[in-house]
Coordinates of C-alpha atoms and ligand atoms in Angstrom, one line a residue:
M52 CA 14.5 18.4 -37.2
A53 CA 15.4 21.9 -36.1
G54 CA 11.8 22.6 -35.1
T55 CA 11.6 19.4 -33.1
A56 CA 14.8 20.3 -31.2
A57 CA 13.5 23.8 -30.5
R58 CA 10.3 22.4 -29.1
G59 CA 12.2 19.9 -27.0
C60 CA 14.3 22.7 -25.7
S61 CA 11.5 24.8 -24.5
A62 CA 9.7 21.8 -23.1
D63 CA 12.8 21.0 -21.0
R64 CA 12.9 24.6 -19.7
V65 CA 9.3 24.4 -18.6
A66 CA 9.9 21.1 -17.0
L67 CA 12.8 22.4 -15.0
T68 CA 10.9 25.4 -13.6
P69 CA 7.3 24.4 -13.3
P70 CA 5.0 26.9 -11.7
E71 CA 3.8 26.1 -8.2
P72 CA 0.4 24.5 -8.3
P73 CA -2.4 27.0 -7.6
D74 CA -4.5 24.7 -5.4
G75 CA -2.1 24.5 -2.4
L76 CA -0.5 21.3 -3.6
L77 CA 3.3 20.9 -3.2
G78 CA 5.4 21.4 -6.3
P79 CA 9.2 20.8 -6.6
A80 CA 10.1 24.2 -5.2
A81 CA 7.9 23.8 -2.1
I82 CA 9.3 20.3 -1.5
R83 CA 12.8 21.6 -1.8
E84 CA 12.1 24.5 0.7
L85 CA 10.5 22.2 3.2
A86 CA 13.3 19.7 3.0
A87 CA 15.9 22.4 3.5
E88 CA 14.0 23.9 6.4
L89 CA 13.9 20.5 8.1
E90 CA 17.4 19.6 7.0
L91 CA 15.8 16.4 5.7
R92 CA 18.0 13.7 4.4
P93 CA 15.5 11.2 3.0
T94 CA 16.3 7.6 4.1
K95 CA 15.8 4.4 2.2
Q96 CA 15.1 2.6 5.5
L97 CA 11.9 4.7 5.9
G98 CA 11.1 4.5 2.2
Q99 CA 11.3 8.3 2.0
N100 CA 10.5 9.2 -1.7
F101 CA 8.3 12.3 -1.7
L102 CA 5.8 13.1 -4.5
H103 CA 6.4 16.6 -6.0
D104 CA 4.1 16.4 -9.0
A105 CA 0.6 17.9 -8.6
N106 CA -0.8 16.0 -11.5
T107 CA 0.1 12.7 -10.0
I108 CA -1.5 13.8 -6.7
R109 CA -4.7 14.8 -8.5
R110 CA -4.7 11.5 -10.4
I111 CA -4.2 9.4 -7.1
V112 CA -7.0 11.3 -5.4
R113 CA -9.3 10.9 -8.5
T114 CA -8.6 7.2 -8.7
A115 CA -9.3 6.8 -5.0
G116 CA -12.9 7.8 -5.8
L117 CA -13.5 9.4 -2.4
A118 CA -17.0 10.6 -1.3
P119 CA -17.3 13.8 0.7
D120 CA -18.1 11.8 3.9
D121 CA -15.1 9.5 3.6
V122 CA -12.7 9.4 6.5
V123 CA -9.2 8.8 5.0
L124 CA -6.3 7.0 6.7
E125 CA -3.0 8.1 5.1
V126 CA 0.2 6.2 6.2
G127 CA 3.4 8.1 5.8
P128 CA 2.2 11.6 4.9
G129 CA 5.8 12.8 4.7
L130 CA 5.9 16.5 3.7
G131 CA 2.2 16.5 3.0
S132 CA 2.1 16.1 -0.8
L133 CA -0.8 13.6 -0.9
T134 CA -2.4 14.9 2.4
L135 CA -3.0 18.3 0.7
G136 CA -4.8 16.5 -2.1
L137 CA -6.9 14.3 0.1
L138 CA -8.2 17.0 2.5
P139 CA -10.5 18.8 0.0
A140 CA -11.9 15.4 -1.2
S141 CA -12.9 13.9 2.1
A142 CA -14.5 14.7 5.5
A143 CA -11.3 14.0 7.5
V144 CA -7.8 12.7 7.1
T145 CA -5.9 10.8 9.8
A146 CA -2.2 10.7 8.9
V147 CA 0.2 8.2 10.6
E148 CA 3.9 9.2 10.3
I149 CA 6.8 7.5 11.9
D150 CA 9.3 10.4 11.4
P151 CA 8.9 12.9 14.3
R152 CA 10.2 15.9 12.3
L153 CA 7.7 15.2 9.5
A154 CA 4.8 14.5 11.9
A155 CA 5.5 17.8 13.7
R156 CA 5.7 19.9 10.5
L157 CA 2.6 18.6 8.8
P158 CA -0.1 20.5 10.7
R159 CA 1.8 23.7 10.0
T160 CA 2.2 23.0 6.3
V161 CA -1.6 22.4 6.0
A162 CA -2.4 25.5 8.1
E163 CA -0.1 27.5 5.8
R164 CA -1.4 26.1 2.5
R165 CA -5.0 25.2 3.2
P166 CA -6.1 26.9 6.4
D167 CA -9.7 26.3 5.5
L168 CA -9.1 22.6 5.8
A169 CA -6.7 22.4 8.7
D170 CA -9.4 21.2 11.1
R171 CA -10.0 18.1 9.0
L172 CA -6.5 16.8 9.7
T173 CA -5.3 14.6 12.6
V174 CA -1.6 13.6 12.7
V175 CA -0.5 10.6 14.7
E176 CA 3.2 10.1 15.2
A177 CA 3.6 6.3 15.2
D178 CA 4.8 3.2 13.4
A179 CA 1.8 2.1 11.2
L180 CA 2.9 -1.5 11.8
R181 CA 2.4 -1.1 15.5
I182 CA -0.7 0.9 15.9
S183 CA -3.6 -0.8 17.6
E184 CA -6.1 2.1 17.6
L185 CA -6.6 5.5 16.0
P186 CA -8.1 8.7 17.3
G187 CA -11.2 10.2 15.7
P188 CA -13.9 8.7 13.5
P189 CA -13.2 5.3 12.1
P190 CA -11.5 5.5 8.7
T191 CA -13.4 4.3 5.6
A192 CA -10.6 4.5 3.0
L193 CA -6.8 4.0 3.1
V194 CA -5.0 6.2 0.6
A195 CA -1.2 6.2 0.8
N196 CA 2.1 6.4 -1.0
L197 CA 3.4 3.6 1.2
P198 CA 7.0 3.2 2.4
Y199 CA 8.1 0.5 0.0
N200 CA 9.9 -1.9 2.3
V201 CA 6.9 -2.3 4.6
A202 CA 4.1 -1.8 2.1
V203 CA 2.5 -5.3 2.3
P204 CA 2.7 -5.8 6.1
V205 CA 1.3 -2.3 6.6
L206 CA -1.6 -2.9 4.2
L207 CA -2.4 -6.3 5.8
H208 CA -2.1 -5.0 9.3
L209 CA -4.5 -2.1 8.7
L210 CA -7.1 -4.2 6.8
D211 CA -7.1 -6.6 9.8
L212 CA -7.2 -3.9 12.4
L213 CA -9.7 -1.6 10.8
P214 CA -12.8 -3.4 9.5
T215 CA -14.4 0.0 8.7
L216 CA -11.9 0.4 5.8
E217 CA -14.1 -0.2 2.8
R218 CA -11.4 0.3 0.3
A219 CA -7.7 1.2 -0.3
L220 CA -5.7 2.8 -3.0
I221 CA -2.0 2.5 -2.4
L222 CA 1.1 3.5 -4.3
V223 CA 3.8 0.8 -4.1
Q224 CA 6.8 -0.6 -6.0
A225 CA 5.6 -1.8 -9.4
E226 CA 6.7 -5.4 -8.7
V227 CA 4.8 -5.4 -5.4
A228 CA 1.7 -4.0 -7.2
E229 CA 1.9 -6.8 -9.7
R230 CA 2.2 -9.4 -6.9
L231 CA -0.7 -7.9 -4.9
A232 CA -3.0 -8.0 -7.8
A233 CA -1.9 -11.3 -9.4
P234 CA -4.5 -14.0 -10.0
P235 CA -3.8 -17.6 -9.2
G236 CA -1.7 -19.6 -11.6
G237 CA 1.1 -17.2 -12.5
G238 CA 4.6 -16.6 -11.3
A239 CA 3.6 -13.3 -9.6
Y240 CA 1.0 -15.0 -7.5
G241 CA 2.1 -15.6 -4.0
V242 CA 1.7 -14.8 -0.3
P243 CA 0.8 -11.1 -0.8
S244 CA -1.8 -11.9 -3.5
V245 CA -3.6 -14.5 -1.4
K246 CA -3.6 -12.6 1.8
A247 CA -4.8 -9.4 0.1
A248 CA -7.5 -11.4 -1.6
W249 CA -8.7 -12.5 1.8
Y250 CA -9.9 -8.9 2.4
G251 CA -11.2 -7.9 -1.0
E252 CA -11.0 -7.6 -4.7
V253 CA -7.6 -6.3 -5.8
R254 CA -6.6 -4.7 -9.1
R255 CA -3.9 -2.6 -10.6
A256 CA -4.9 1.0 -10.9
G257 CA -2.1 2.5 -13.0
N258 CA 1.6 3.0 -13.3
V259 CA 3.7 5.8 -11.9
G260 CA 7.1 6.8 -13.2
R261 CA 10.2 7.6 -11.2
R262 CA 10.5 11.3 -12.0
V263 CA 7.6 12.4 -9.9
F264 CA 9.5 11.6 -6.7
W265 CA 12.2 13.3 -4.8
P266 CA 14.6 11.6 -4.5
E267 CA 14.0 9.4 -7.6
P268 CA 13.7 5.8 -6.6
N269 CA 15.5 3.2 -8.7
V270 CA 12.3 1.3 -9.4
D271 CA 9.0 2.1 -11.1
S272 CA 5.8 2.3 -9.0
G273 CA 2.2 1.2 -9.4
L274 CA -1.2 1.9 -7.9
V275 CA -3.2 -0.9 -6.4
A276 CA -6.9 -0.6 -5.5
L277 CA -8.6 -2.9 -3.1
V278 CA -12.4 -3.0 -2.5
R279 CA -13.4 -4.9 0.6
R280 CA -15.8 -7.8 0.4
P281 CA -16.8 -10.4 3.0
P282 CA -13.8 -12.8 3.6
P283 CA -14.1 -16.5 2.7
E284 CA -15.7 -18.7 5.4
G285 CA -13.1 -19.9 7.8
D286 CA -10.4 -18.8 10.2
R287 CA -8.0 -16.1 8.9
R288 CA -5.0 -17.1 11.0
A289 CA -5.3 -20.8 10.1
T290 CA -5.7 -19.9 6.4
F291 CA -2.7 -17.6 6.4
A292 CA -0.6 -20.4 8.1
A293 CA -1.5 -22.7 5.3
V294 CA -0.6 -20.0 2.7
D295 CA 2.8 -19.4 4.3
A296 CA 3.5 -23.1 4.4
A297 CA 2.4 -23.7 0.7
F298 CA 4.5 -20.8 -0.6
G299 CA 7.5 -21.5 1.6
M300 CA 8.3 -24.3 -0.8
R301 CA 6.4 -23.1 -3.9
R302 CA 8.2 -25.3 -6.4
K303 CA 7.1 -28.4 -4.6
S304 CA 3.8 -30.2 -4.8
L305 CA 1.4 -29.3 -2.1
R306 CA 1.7 -32.8 -0.6
A307 CA 5.4 -32.1 0.1
A308 CA 5.2 -28.4 0.8
L309 CA 2.5 -28.9 3.4
A310 CA 4.0 -32.0 5.1
R311 CA 5.4 -30.1 8.1
W312 CA 2.3 -27.9 8.4
A313 CA 0.0 -31.0 8.5
G314 CA 2.4 -33.2 10.5
S315 CA 3.4 -35.6 7.7
P316 CA 3.2 -36.0 4.0
A317 CA 0.3 -38.5 4.5
A318 CA -1.6 -36.1 6.7
A319 CA -1.1 -33.3 4.1
E320 CA -2.4 -35.6 1.4
T321 CA -5.5 -36.5 3.5
R322 CA -6.3 -32.9 4.3
L323 CA -5.8 -31.8 0.7
R324 CA -8.1 -34.6 -0.5
A325 CA -10.7 -33.7 2.1
A326 CA -10.6 -30.1 0.7
G327 CA -11.1 -31.4 -2.8
I328 CA -7.5 -30.4 -3.9
D329 CA -5.2 -32.5 -6.0
P330 CA -2.1 -33.1 -3.7
S331 CA 0.2 -33.0 -6.8
T332 CA -0.7 -29.4 -7.6
R333 CA 1.3 -26.4 -6.3
G334 CA 0.2 -23.6 -4.0
E335 CA 0.1 -21.1 -6.9
Q336 CA -2.9 -22.9 -8.3
L337 CA -5.0 -22.3 -5.2
S338 CA -7.4 -19.4 -4.6
V339 CA -7.9 -17.8 -1.2
T340 CA -11.1 -19.8 -0.9
D341 CA -9.3 -23.0 -1.6
F342 CA -6.8 -22.2 1.2
A343 CA -9.6 -21.4 3.6
R344 CA -11.3 -24.7 2.8
L345 CA -8.0 -26.5 3.3
A346 CA -7.3 -24.8 6.6
A347 CA -10.8 -25.9 7.8
T348 CA -9.8 -29.6 7.5
D349 CA -8.0 -29.7 10.8
E350 CA -10.4 -32.3 12.2
V351 CA -9.7 -34.7 9.4
Q352 CA -7.7 -37.8 10.5
P353 CA -5.2 -39.5 8.1
Ligands
LIG575 N1 3.1 10.6 1.4 C1 4.3 11.3 1.1 C2 4.4 11.6 -0.4 O1 3.7 10.9 -1.1 O2 5.2 12.4 -0.8 C3 5.5 10.5 1.5 C4 5.6 9.0 1.1 S1 7.1 8.2 1.4 C5 7.1 7.0 0.1 C6 6.8 7.2 2.8 C7 6.5 7.9 4.1 O3 6.2 7.0 5.1 C8 7.7 8.7 4.7 O4 7.2 10.0 5.1 C9 8.2 7.9 5.9 O5 8.8 8.7 6.9 C10 6.9 7.2 6.3 N2 7.1 5.9 7.0 C11 8.0 5.0 6.8 N3 7.8 3.9 7.6 C12 6.7 4.2 8.3 C13 5.9 3.4 9.2 N4 6.3 2.2 9.6 N5 4.8 4.0 9.8 C14 4.4 5.2 9.4 N6 5.1 6.0 8.5 C15 6.2 5.5 7.9

């Protein structure tokens, strides 16, 4: 017992004062210093939980599977924790940050810690939900520790805006990760799952605990990987409207849930039958391809 306690003790001491990572990544001390310099008070509204664990950064970069010619889009670079890991693994990084103090500090942080890679970085001060174009070469991969309250809309907006994005690896709240990657049929399957599936194959890519963030969030996090594939045949907007309607009343049968969307319960039933879908089932049973087929029945008359 005494031996165990002694080991625990020394492990604790090491954990409290970890050495700064040798590869320019930001450890806890560097994060503290930067935050103090900027007089930063992280806000929940902007989902500001900064990674201060170099092993987690290395793991995210490894899991992203970047090739040397990849152009990475990072949303919310914050103090630069992930950016510093992405720069050596890619040809260029475009980082979109909404907080002006963080956007202004980032080029200097990279110049101080990795001057050899500084010319690979472009920082854009903007709300990622509102961008309509980006400077530089078109991004091929999205890799980001996303602000949790806007993670899904940011992901969907960027996948729609930037068809050159071949894949994404995002860190989000564990519950959102589960929803994004959920297959049809379960309780976690819903609007985010179907809409993300429009763009590609989605899977969970690992769990991330709370202690690697400053400040510590009060939820666990998870990585989600998306690999783009051609979307189902059909119109995206019309399909997404059907998805929203079906999950707006997810406990009801599709016949009832889609009544307003189709014009009446009878019209909903006609369209569901035309798409080969049983009107008594619920939205959570339908795949994105089913929804696309359903949306394409707009010419069918009751
Ligand atoms: N990437 C950093 C890291 O891993 O330590 C910070 C991640 S933190 C979870 C989210 C970051 O996104 C913050 O820097 C925040 O200011 C920024 N942010 C929040 N909302 C944003 C938005 N709509 N567009 C761009 N950046 C945003």
